[in-house]
PDB file of C-alpha atoms in Angstrom:
ATOM      1  CA  SER B 272       0.000   0.000   0.000  1.00  0.00           C
ATOM      2  CA  GLN B 273       1.030   3.597  -0.435  1.00  0.00           C
ATOM      3  CA  LYS B 274       2.447   5.267   2.639  1.00  0.00           C
ATOM      4  CA  ILE B 275       3.930   8.561   3.728  1.00  0.00           C
ATOM      5  CA  GLU B 276       6.347   8.488   6.640  1.00  0.00           C
ATOM      6  CA  GLN B 277       7.469  11.422   8.700  1.00  0.00           C
ATOM      7  CA  ASN B 278       9.502  11.288  11.876  1.00  0.00           C
ATOM      8  CA  SER B 279       6.994  11.186  14.717  1.00  0.00           C
ATOM      9  CA  GLU B 280       9.558  12.332  17.253  1.00  0.00           C
ATOM     10  CA  ALA B 281       9.724  16.061  17.863  1.00  0.00           C
ATOM     11  CA  LEU B 282      12.735  17.891  16.509  1.00  0.00           C
ATOM     12  CA  ASN B 283      14.296  20.361  18.946  1.00  0.00           C
ATOM     13  CA  ILE B 284      16.841  22.813  17.623  1.00  0.00           C
ATOM     14  CA  GLN B 285      18.484  26.007  18.741  1.00  0.00           C
ATOM     15  CA  GLU B 286      17.495  29.366  17.305  1.00  0.00           C
ATOM     16  CA  GLY B 287      19.580  30.291  14.290  1.00  0.00           C
ATOM     17  CA  LYS B 288      20.306  26.711  13.283  1.00  0.00           C
ATOM     18  CA  THR B 289      18.915  24.949  10.205  1.00  0.00           C
ATOM     19  CA  ALA B 290      16.053  22.547  10.799  1.00  0.00           C
ATOM     20  CA  THR B 291      15.754  19.588   8.442  1.00  0.00           C
ATOM     21  CA  LEU B 292      12.595  17.495   8.307  1.00  0.00           C
ATOM     22  CA  THR B 293      12.186  14.296   6.302  1.00  0.00           C
ATOM     23  CA  CYS B 294       9.291  12.893   4.327  1.00  0.00           C
ATOM     24  CA  ASN B 295       9.563   9.389   2.862  1.00  0.00           C
ATOM     25  CA  TYR B 296       6.963   7.710   0.678  1.00  0.00           C
ATOM     26  CA  THR B 297       6.545   4.221  -0.720  1.00  0.00           C
ATOM     27  CA  ASN B 298       5.007   2.420  -3.663  1.00  0.00           C
ATOM     28  CA  TYR B 299       4.339   5.436  -5.791  1.00  0.00           C
ATOM     29  CA  SER B 300       5.954   7.987  -8.072  1.00  0.00           C
ATOM     30  CA  PRO B 301       4.145  11.252  -7.373  1.00  0.00           C
ATOM     31  CA  ALA B 302       4.094  14.117  -9.821  1.00  0.00           C
ATOM     32  CA  TYR B 303       4.445  16.603  -6.983  1.00  0.00           C
ATOM     33  CA  LEU B 304       4.751  16.892  -3.230  1.00  0.00           C
ATOM     34  CA  GLN B 305       3.510  19.571  -0.856  1.00  0.00           C
ATOM     35  CA  TRP B 306       4.530  20.837   2.577  1.00  0.00           C
ATOM     36  CA  TYR B 307       2.177  22.417   5.106  1.00  0.00           C
ATOM     37  CA  ARG B 308       2.565  24.022   8.503  1.00  0.00           C
ATOM     38  CA  GLN B 309       0.060  23.421  11.302  1.00  0.00           C
ATOM     39  CA  ASP B 310      -0.115  25.354  14.540  1.00  0.00           C
ATOM     40  CA  PRO B 311      -1.984  23.987  17.591  1.00  0.00           C
ATOM     41  CA  GLY B 312      -5.731  24.378  17.206  1.00  0.00           C
ATOM     42  CA  ARG B 313      -5.461  25.616  13.623  1.00  0.00           C
ATOM     43  CA  GLY B 314      -5.836  24.154  10.174  1.00  0.00           C
ATOM     44  CA  PRO B 315      -2.797  23.347   8.003  1.00  0.00           C
ATOM     45  CA  VAL B 316      -1.362  26.186   5.949  1.00  0.00           C
ATOM     46  CA  PHE B 317       0.305  25.592   2.594  1.00  0.00           C
ATOM     47  CA  LEU B 318       4.019  26.380   2.379  1.00  0.00           C
ATOM     48  CA  LEU B 319       5.594  24.918  -0.748  1.00  0.00           C
ATOM     49  CA  LEU B 320       4.887  22.627  -3.674  1.00  0.00           C
ATOM     50  CA  ILE B 321       7.620  20.850  -5.619  1.00  0.00           C
ATOM     51  CA  ARG B 322       7.195  18.936  -8.856  1.00  0.00           C
ATOM     52  CA  GLU B 323       8.949  15.707  -9.831  1.00  0.00           C
ATOM     53  CA  ASN B 324      11.121  17.499 -12.370  1.00  0.00           C
ATOM     54  CA  GLU B 325      12.278  20.030  -9.775  1.00  0.00           C
ATOM     55  CA  LYS B 326      15.145  18.918  -7.579  1.00  0.00           C
ATOM     56  CA  GLU B 327      14.938  21.908  -5.255  1.00  0.00           C
ATOM     57  CA  LYS B 328      12.641  24.795  -4.499  1.00  0.00           C
ATOM     58  CA  ARG B 329      13.147  27.814  -2.250  1.00  0.00           C
ATOM     59  CA  LYS B 330      10.938  30.389  -0.620  1.00  0.00           C
ATOM     60  CA  GLU B 331      12.587  32.885   1.710  1.00  0.00           C
ATOM     61  CA  ARG B 332      14.157  30.775   4.527  1.00  0.00           C
ATOM     62  CA  LEU B 333      12.481  27.582   3.334  1.00  0.00           C
ATOM     63  CA  LYS B 334      13.990  25.009   0.996  1.00  0.00           C
ATOM     64  CA  VAL B 335      12.491  21.759  -0.222  1.00  0.00           C
ATOM     65  CA  THR B 336      14.267  18.990  -2.094  1.00  0.00           C
ATOM     66  CA  PHE B 337      12.646  16.116  -3.921  1.00  0.00           C
ATOM     67  CA  ASP B 338      14.562  12.933  -4.688  1.00  0.00           C
ATOM     68  CA  THR B 339      12.308  10.635  -6.709  1.00  0.00           C
ATOM     69  CA  THR B 340      14.950   7.887  -6.712  1.00  0.00           C
ATOM     70  CA  LEU B 341      15.152   7.778  -2.919  1.00  0.00           C
ATOM     71  CA  LYS B 342      11.416   8.551  -2.670  1.00  0.00           C
ATOM     72  CA  GLN B 343      12.210  11.271  -0.209  1.00  0.00           C
ATOM     73  CA  SER B 344      11.684  14.977   0.339  1.00  0.00           C
ATOM     74  CA  LEU B 345      13.684  17.115   2.733  1.00  0.00           C
ATOM     75  CA  PHE B 346      12.304  20.338   4.168  1.00  0.00           C
ATOM     76  CA  HIS B 347      14.825  22.854   5.473  1.00  0.00           C
ATOM     77  CA  ILE B 348      14.283  26.004   7.523  1.00  0.00           C
ATOM     78  CA  THR B 349      17.412  28.111   7.694  1.00  0.00           C
ATOM     79  CA  ALA B 350      18.135  30.633  10.454  1.00  0.00           C
ATOM     80  CA  SER B 351      15.297  29.112  12.466  1.00  0.00           C
ATOM     81  CA  GLN B 352      13.293  31.241  14.886  1.00  0.00           C
ATOM     82  CA  PRO B 353      11.011  30.358  17.814  1.00  0.00           C
ATOM     83  CA  ALA B 354       8.101  31.464  15.604  1.00  0.00           C
ATOM     84  CA  ASP B 355       8.928  28.534  13.310  1.00  0.00           C
ATOM     85  CA  SER B 356       7.846  26.126  16.063  1.00  0.00           C
ATOM     86  CA  ALA B 357       4.924  24.130  14.665  1.00  0.00           C
ATOM     87  CA  THR B 358       4.062  20.773  13.142  1.00  0.00           C
ATOM     88  CA  TYR B 359       5.070  20.330   9.517  1.00  0.00           C
ATOM     89  CA  LEU B 360       3.136  17.995   7.242  1.00  0.00           C
ATOM     90  CA  CYS B 361       4.040  16.619   3.853  1.00  0.00           C
ATOM     91  CA  ALA B 362       1.341  15.593   1.414  1.00  0.00           C
ATOM     92  CA  LEU B 363       1.083  13.654  -1.841  1.00  0.00           C
ATOM     93  CA  ASP B 364      -1.645  12.967  -4.345  1.00  0.00           C
ATOM     94  CA  PHE B 365      -1.443   9.216  -4.874  1.00  0.00           C
ATOM     95  CA  THR B 366      -4.180   9.320  -7.491  1.00  0.00           C
ATOM     96  CA  GLY B 367      -1.999  11.190  -9.923  1.00  0.00           C
ATOM     97  CA  GLY B 368      -3.782  14.420 -10.728  1.00  0.00           C
ATOM     98  CA  GLY B 369      -7.078  14.331  -8.926  1.00  0.00           C
ATOM     99  CA  ASN B 370      -5.722  16.621  -6.266  1.00  0.00           C
ATOM    100  CA  LYS B 371      -6.810  14.260  -3.495  1.00  0.00           C
ATOM    101  CA  LEU B 372      -4.055  14.749  -0.964  1.00  0.00           C
ATOM    102  CA  THR B 373      -2.793  12.115   1.465  1.00  0.00           C
ATOM    103  CA  PHE B 374      -0.955  13.582   4.432  1.00  0.00           C
ATOM    104  CA  GLY B 375       1.844  12.315   6.602  1.00  0.00           C
ATOM    105  CA  THR B 376       1.395  12.418  10.358  1.00  0.00           C
ATOM    106  CA  GLY B 377       3.723  15.402  10.628  1.00  0.00           C
ATOM    107  CA  THR B 378       6.849  16.269  12.561  1.00  0.00           C
ATOM    108  CA  GLN B 379       6.746  18.726  15.437  1.00  0.00           C
ATOM    109  CA  LEU B 380       9.516  21.296  15.376  1.00  0.00           C
ATOM    110  CA  LYS B 381      10.528  23.232  18.478  1.00  0.00           C
ATOM    111  CA  VAL B 382      12.973  26.091  18.108  1.00  0.00           C
ATOM    112  CA  GLU B 383      14.521  27.092  21.414  1.00  0.00           C
ATOM    113  CA  LEU B 384      16.190  30.341  22.343  1.00  0.00           C
TER     114      LEU B 384
ATOM    115  CA  ASN N  55     -10.838  37.430   2.666  1.00  0.00           C
ATOM    116  CA  ALA N  56     -12.751  34.749   4.537  1.00  0.00           C
ATOM    117  CA  GLY N  57     -11.218  31.748   2.713  1.00  0.00           C
ATOM    118  CA  VAL N  58     -12.656  28.523   4.163  1.00  0.00           C
ATOM    119  CA  THR N  59     -15.057  28.847   7.073  1.00  0.00           C
ATOM    120  CA  GLN N  60     -16.294  25.958   9.195  1.00  0.00           C
ATOM    121  CA  THR N  61     -19.328  25.961  11.446  1.00  0.00           C
ATOM    122  CA  PRO N  62     -19.440  25.173  14.353  1.00  0.00           C
ATOM    123  CA  LYS N  63     -15.987  25.340  15.955  1.00  0.00           C
ATOM    124  CA  PHE N  64     -16.850  23.065  18.867  1.00  0.00           C
ATOM    125  CA  ARG N  65     -19.610  20.568  19.518  1.00  0.00           C
ATOM    126  CA  VAL N  66     -20.426  17.872  22.041  1.00  0.00           C
ATOM    127  CA  LEU N  67     -22.852  15.156  20.970  1.00  0.00           C
ATOM    128  CA  LYS N  68     -24.385  12.226  22.739  1.00  0.00           C
ATOM    129  CA  THR N  69     -24.038   8.804  21.154  1.00  0.00           C
ATOM    130  CA  GLY N  70     -26.749   8.333  18.561  1.00  0.00           C
ATOM    131  CA  GLN N  71     -27.390  12.019  17.940  1.00  0.00           C
ATOM    132  CA  SER N  72     -27.033  13.531  14.503  1.00  0.00           C
ATOM    133  CA  MET N  73     -25.435  16.722  13.315  1.00  0.00           C
ATOM    134  CA  THR N  74     -24.228  18.563  10.238  1.00  0.00           C
ATOM    135  CA  LEU N  75     -20.943  20.380   9.850  1.00  0.00           C
ATOM    136  CA  LEU N  76     -20.953  23.229   7.363  1.00  0.00           C
ATOM    137  CA  CYS N  77     -18.024  24.312   5.230  1.00  0.00           C
ATOM    138  CA  ALA N  78     -18.144  27.436   3.107  1.00  0.00           C
ATOM    139  CA  GLN N  79     -15.483  28.786   0.745  1.00  0.00           C
ATOM    140  CA  ASP N  80     -15.453  32.076  -1.115  1.00  0.00           C
ATOM    141  CA  MET N  81     -12.613  31.339  -3.576  1.00  0.00           C
ATOM    142  CA  ASN N  82     -14.736  29.719  -6.290  1.00  0.00           C
ATOM    143  CA  HIS N  83     -12.857  26.439  -5.882  1.00  0.00           C
ATOM    144  CA  GLU N  84     -14.127  23.328  -7.623  1.00  0.00           C
ATOM    145  CA  TYR N  85     -12.649  20.775  -5.211  1.00  0.00           C
ATOM    146  CA  MET N  86     -13.688  20.472  -1.578  1.00  0.00           C
ATOM    147  CA  TYR N  87     -12.685  17.938   1.052  1.00  0.00           C
ATOM    148  CA  TRP N  88     -13.500  16.761   4.547  1.00  0.00           C
ATOM    149  CA  TYR N  89     -10.681  15.365   6.684  1.00  0.00           C
ATOM    150  CA  ARG N  90     -10.538  14.129  10.237  1.00  0.00           C
ATOM    151  CA  GLN N  91      -7.416  14.438  12.349  1.00  0.00           C
ATOM    152  CA  ASP N  92      -6.669  12.131  15.245  1.00  0.00           C
ATOM    153  CA  PRO N  93      -3.514  11.915  17.371  1.00  0.00           C
ATOM    154  CA  GLY N  94      -0.894   9.739  15.697  1.00  0.00           C
ATOM    155  CA  MET N  95      -3.090   9.198  12.628  1.00  0.00           C
ATOM    156  CA  GLY N  96      -2.619  12.405  10.756  1.00  0.00           C
ATOM    157  CA  LEU N  97      -5.228  13.835   8.437  1.00  0.00           C
ATOM    158  CA  ARG N  98      -7.468  11.225   6.834  1.00  0.00           C
ATOM    159  CA  LEU N  99      -9.809  11.976   3.949  1.00  0.00           C
ATOM    160  CA  ILE N 100     -13.481  11.247   4.673  1.00  0.00           C
ATOM    161  CA  HIS N 101     -15.252  12.439   1.527  1.00  0.00           C
ATOM    162  CA  TYR N 102     -14.504  14.878  -1.237  1.00  0.00           C
ATOM    163  CA  SER N 103     -16.198  16.679  -4.097  1.00  0.00           C
ATOM    164  CA  VAL N 104     -14.881  17.613  -7.522  1.00  0.00           C
ATOM    165  CA  GLY N 105     -17.722  19.981  -8.273  1.00  0.00           C
ATOM    166  CA  GLU N 106     -21.231  21.084  -7.469  1.00  0.00           C
ATOM    167  CA  GLY N 107     -23.592  18.133  -7.202  1.00  0.00           C
ATOM    168  CA  THR N 108     -20.818  15.505  -7.042  1.00  0.00           C
ATOM    169  CA  THR N 109     -19.303  13.680  -4.072  1.00  0.00           C
ATOM    170  CA  ALA N 110     -16.982  10.716  -3.623  1.00  0.00           C
ATOM    171  CA  LYS N 111     -15.691   8.545  -0.808  1.00  0.00           C
ATOM    172  CA  GLY N 112     -12.291   9.025   0.681  1.00  0.00           C
ATOM    173  CA  GLU N 113     -10.250   6.827   2.968  1.00  0.00           C
ATOM    174  CA  VAL N 114     -12.631   6.675   5.972  1.00  0.00           C
ATOM    175  CA  PRO N 115     -16.206   7.354   4.752  1.00  0.00           C
ATOM    176  CA  ASP N 116     -18.191   5.003   6.993  1.00  0.00           C
ATOM    177  CA  GLY N 117     -20.639   6.737   9.316  1.00  0.00           C
ATOM    178  CA  TYR N 118     -20.569  10.008   7.352  1.00  0.00           C
ATOM    179  CA  ASN N 119     -22.558  11.504   4.492  1.00  0.00           C
ATOM    180  CA  VAL N 120     -21.905  14.624   2.468  1.00  0.00           C
ATOM    181  CA  SER N 121     -23.677  16.949   0.088  1.00  0.00           C
ATOM    182  CA  ARG N 122     -22.533  19.677  -2.299  1.00  0.00           C
ATOM    183  CA  LEU N 123     -25.704  21.391  -3.467  1.00  0.00           C
ATOM    184  CA  LYS N 124     -23.933  24.713  -3.996  1.00  0.00           C
ATOM    185  CA  LYS N 125     -20.411  25.172  -5.268  1.00  0.00           C
ATOM    186  CA  GLN N 126     -19.356  27.201  -2.254  1.00  0.00           C
ATOM    187  CA  ASN N 127     -20.722  24.845   0.399  1.00  0.00           C
ATOM    188  CA  PHE N 128     -19.808  21.303   1.434  1.00  0.00           C
ATOM    189  CA  LEU N 129     -21.788  19.677   4.255  1.00  0.00           C
ATOM    190  CA  LEU N 130     -20.663  16.741   6.371  1.00  0.00           C
ATOM    191  CA  GLY N 131     -23.357  14.801   8.194  1.00  0.00           C
ATOM    192  CA  LEU N 132     -23.216  12.326  11.028  1.00  0.00           C
ATOM    193  CA  GLU N 133     -26.502  10.425  11.159  1.00  0.00           C
ATOM    194  CA  SER N 134     -25.866   8.510  14.382  1.00  0.00           C
ATOM    195  CA  ALA N 135     -22.775   9.711  16.191  1.00  0.00           C
ATOM    196  CA  ALA N 136     -20.430   7.229  17.832  1.00  0.00           C
ATOM    197  CA  PRO N 137     -17.571   7.831  20.286  1.00  0.00           C
ATOM    198  CA  SER N 138     -15.144   6.707  17.551  1.00  0.00           C
ATOM    199  CA  GLN N 139     -16.137   9.851  15.648  1.00  0.00           C
ATOM    200  CA  THR N 140     -14.638  12.065  18.333  1.00  0.00           C
ATOM    201  CA  SER N 141     -12.050  13.989  16.361  1.00  0.00           C
ATOM    202  CA  VAL N 142     -11.072  17.310  14.869  1.00  0.00           C
ATOM    203  CA  TYR N 143     -12.656  17.808  11.467  1.00  0.00           C
ATOM    204  CA  PHE N 144     -11.115  19.969   8.784  1.00  0.00           C
ATOM    205  CA  CYS N 145     -12.636  21.169   5.575  1.00  0.00           C
ATOM    206  CA  ALA N 146     -10.404  22.185   2.671  1.00  0.00           C
ATOM    207  CA  SER N 147     -10.783  23.448  -0.871  1.00  0.00           C
ATOM    208  CA  SER N 148      -8.546  23.721  -3.925  1.00  0.00           C
ATOM    209  CA  TYR N 149      -8.545  24.546  -7.620  1.00  0.00           C
ATOM    210  CA  SER N 150      -9.442  21.693  -9.936  1.00  0.00           C
ATOM    211  CA  ARG N 151      -6.655  21.922 -12.438  1.00  0.00           C
ATOM    212  CA  GLY N 152      -2.941  21.720 -12.616  1.00  0.00           C
ATOM    213  CA  GLY N 153      -0.107  19.496 -11.613  1.00  0.00           C
ATOM    214  CA  GLY N 154      -0.830  20.046  -8.016  1.00  0.00           C
ATOM    215  CA  THR N 155      -2.417  23.019  -6.387  1.00  0.00           C
ATOM    216  CA  GLU N 156      -2.452  24.055  -2.777  1.00  0.00           C
ATOM    217  CA  ALA N 157      -5.299  23.229  -0.467  1.00  0.00           C
ATOM    218  CA  PHE N 158      -6.836  25.879   1.752  1.00  0.00           C
ATOM    219  CA  PHE N 159      -8.054  24.661   5.134  1.00  0.00           C
ATOM    220  CA  GLY N 160     -10.659  25.889   7.560  1.00  0.00           C
ATOM    221  CA  GLN N 161      -9.949  26.379  11.242  1.00  0.00           C
ATOM    222  CA  GLY N 162     -11.397  23.032  12.232  1.00  0.00           C
ATOM    223  CA  THR N 163     -14.343  21.687  14.232  1.00  0.00           C
ATOM    224  CA  ARG N 164     -13.599  19.867  17.468  1.00  0.00           C
ATOM    225  CA  LEU N 165     -16.281  17.223  17.957  1.00  0.00           C
ATOM    226  CA  THR N 166     -16.664  15.137  21.077  1.00  0.00           C
ATOM    227  CA  VAL N 167     -19.127  12.241  21.178  1.00  0.00           C
ATOM    228  CA  VAL N 168     -19.968  11.028  24.677  1.00  0.00           C
TER     229      VAL N 168
END
């Protein structure tokens, strides 16, 4: 079956460091992959989308890589700040174009002063 | 800009009661979705709609019904609530086309069934 795996353990890092979160998927070759941020008690908020023919995408302090051979995406936050503390979700459309997203369980990031 | 609005935000039901969750979007999106989020399970798709008058089952549809009579609204119904339906429910919407478009989420409805 198709699965998305994200590290369930919280990631604690010091302010100013780069946070790296991992998203692994199995049994599928998605055309694109998305990353969302979710704060406690709120709905997910879209951050970045990367397509299979894009190895890397950047937006301000955020960077996403997409390795279709390893079936893995890495999500980086450079110069992290306490305000970056949240849960980060990756999502794929396993149906191949119907825009029906399947989400990973998310990784909680805590940025400490 | 309202985006996606869910009503109500909180609700407590007794087992066997029924209720309807309302989702409204003002972005003229074709696609709308209902997810539930449980600890350790992530977001799971209940039902979705690819346009007005159409609905389809997602990953966990049992015990739920939906309707999309108007393009901007997507209703999720629980006919006979069960404790297993205690969860946080999120509605989302997105554009229909493209090689992947972002989903916009509502603020969630926290439902407790006792």
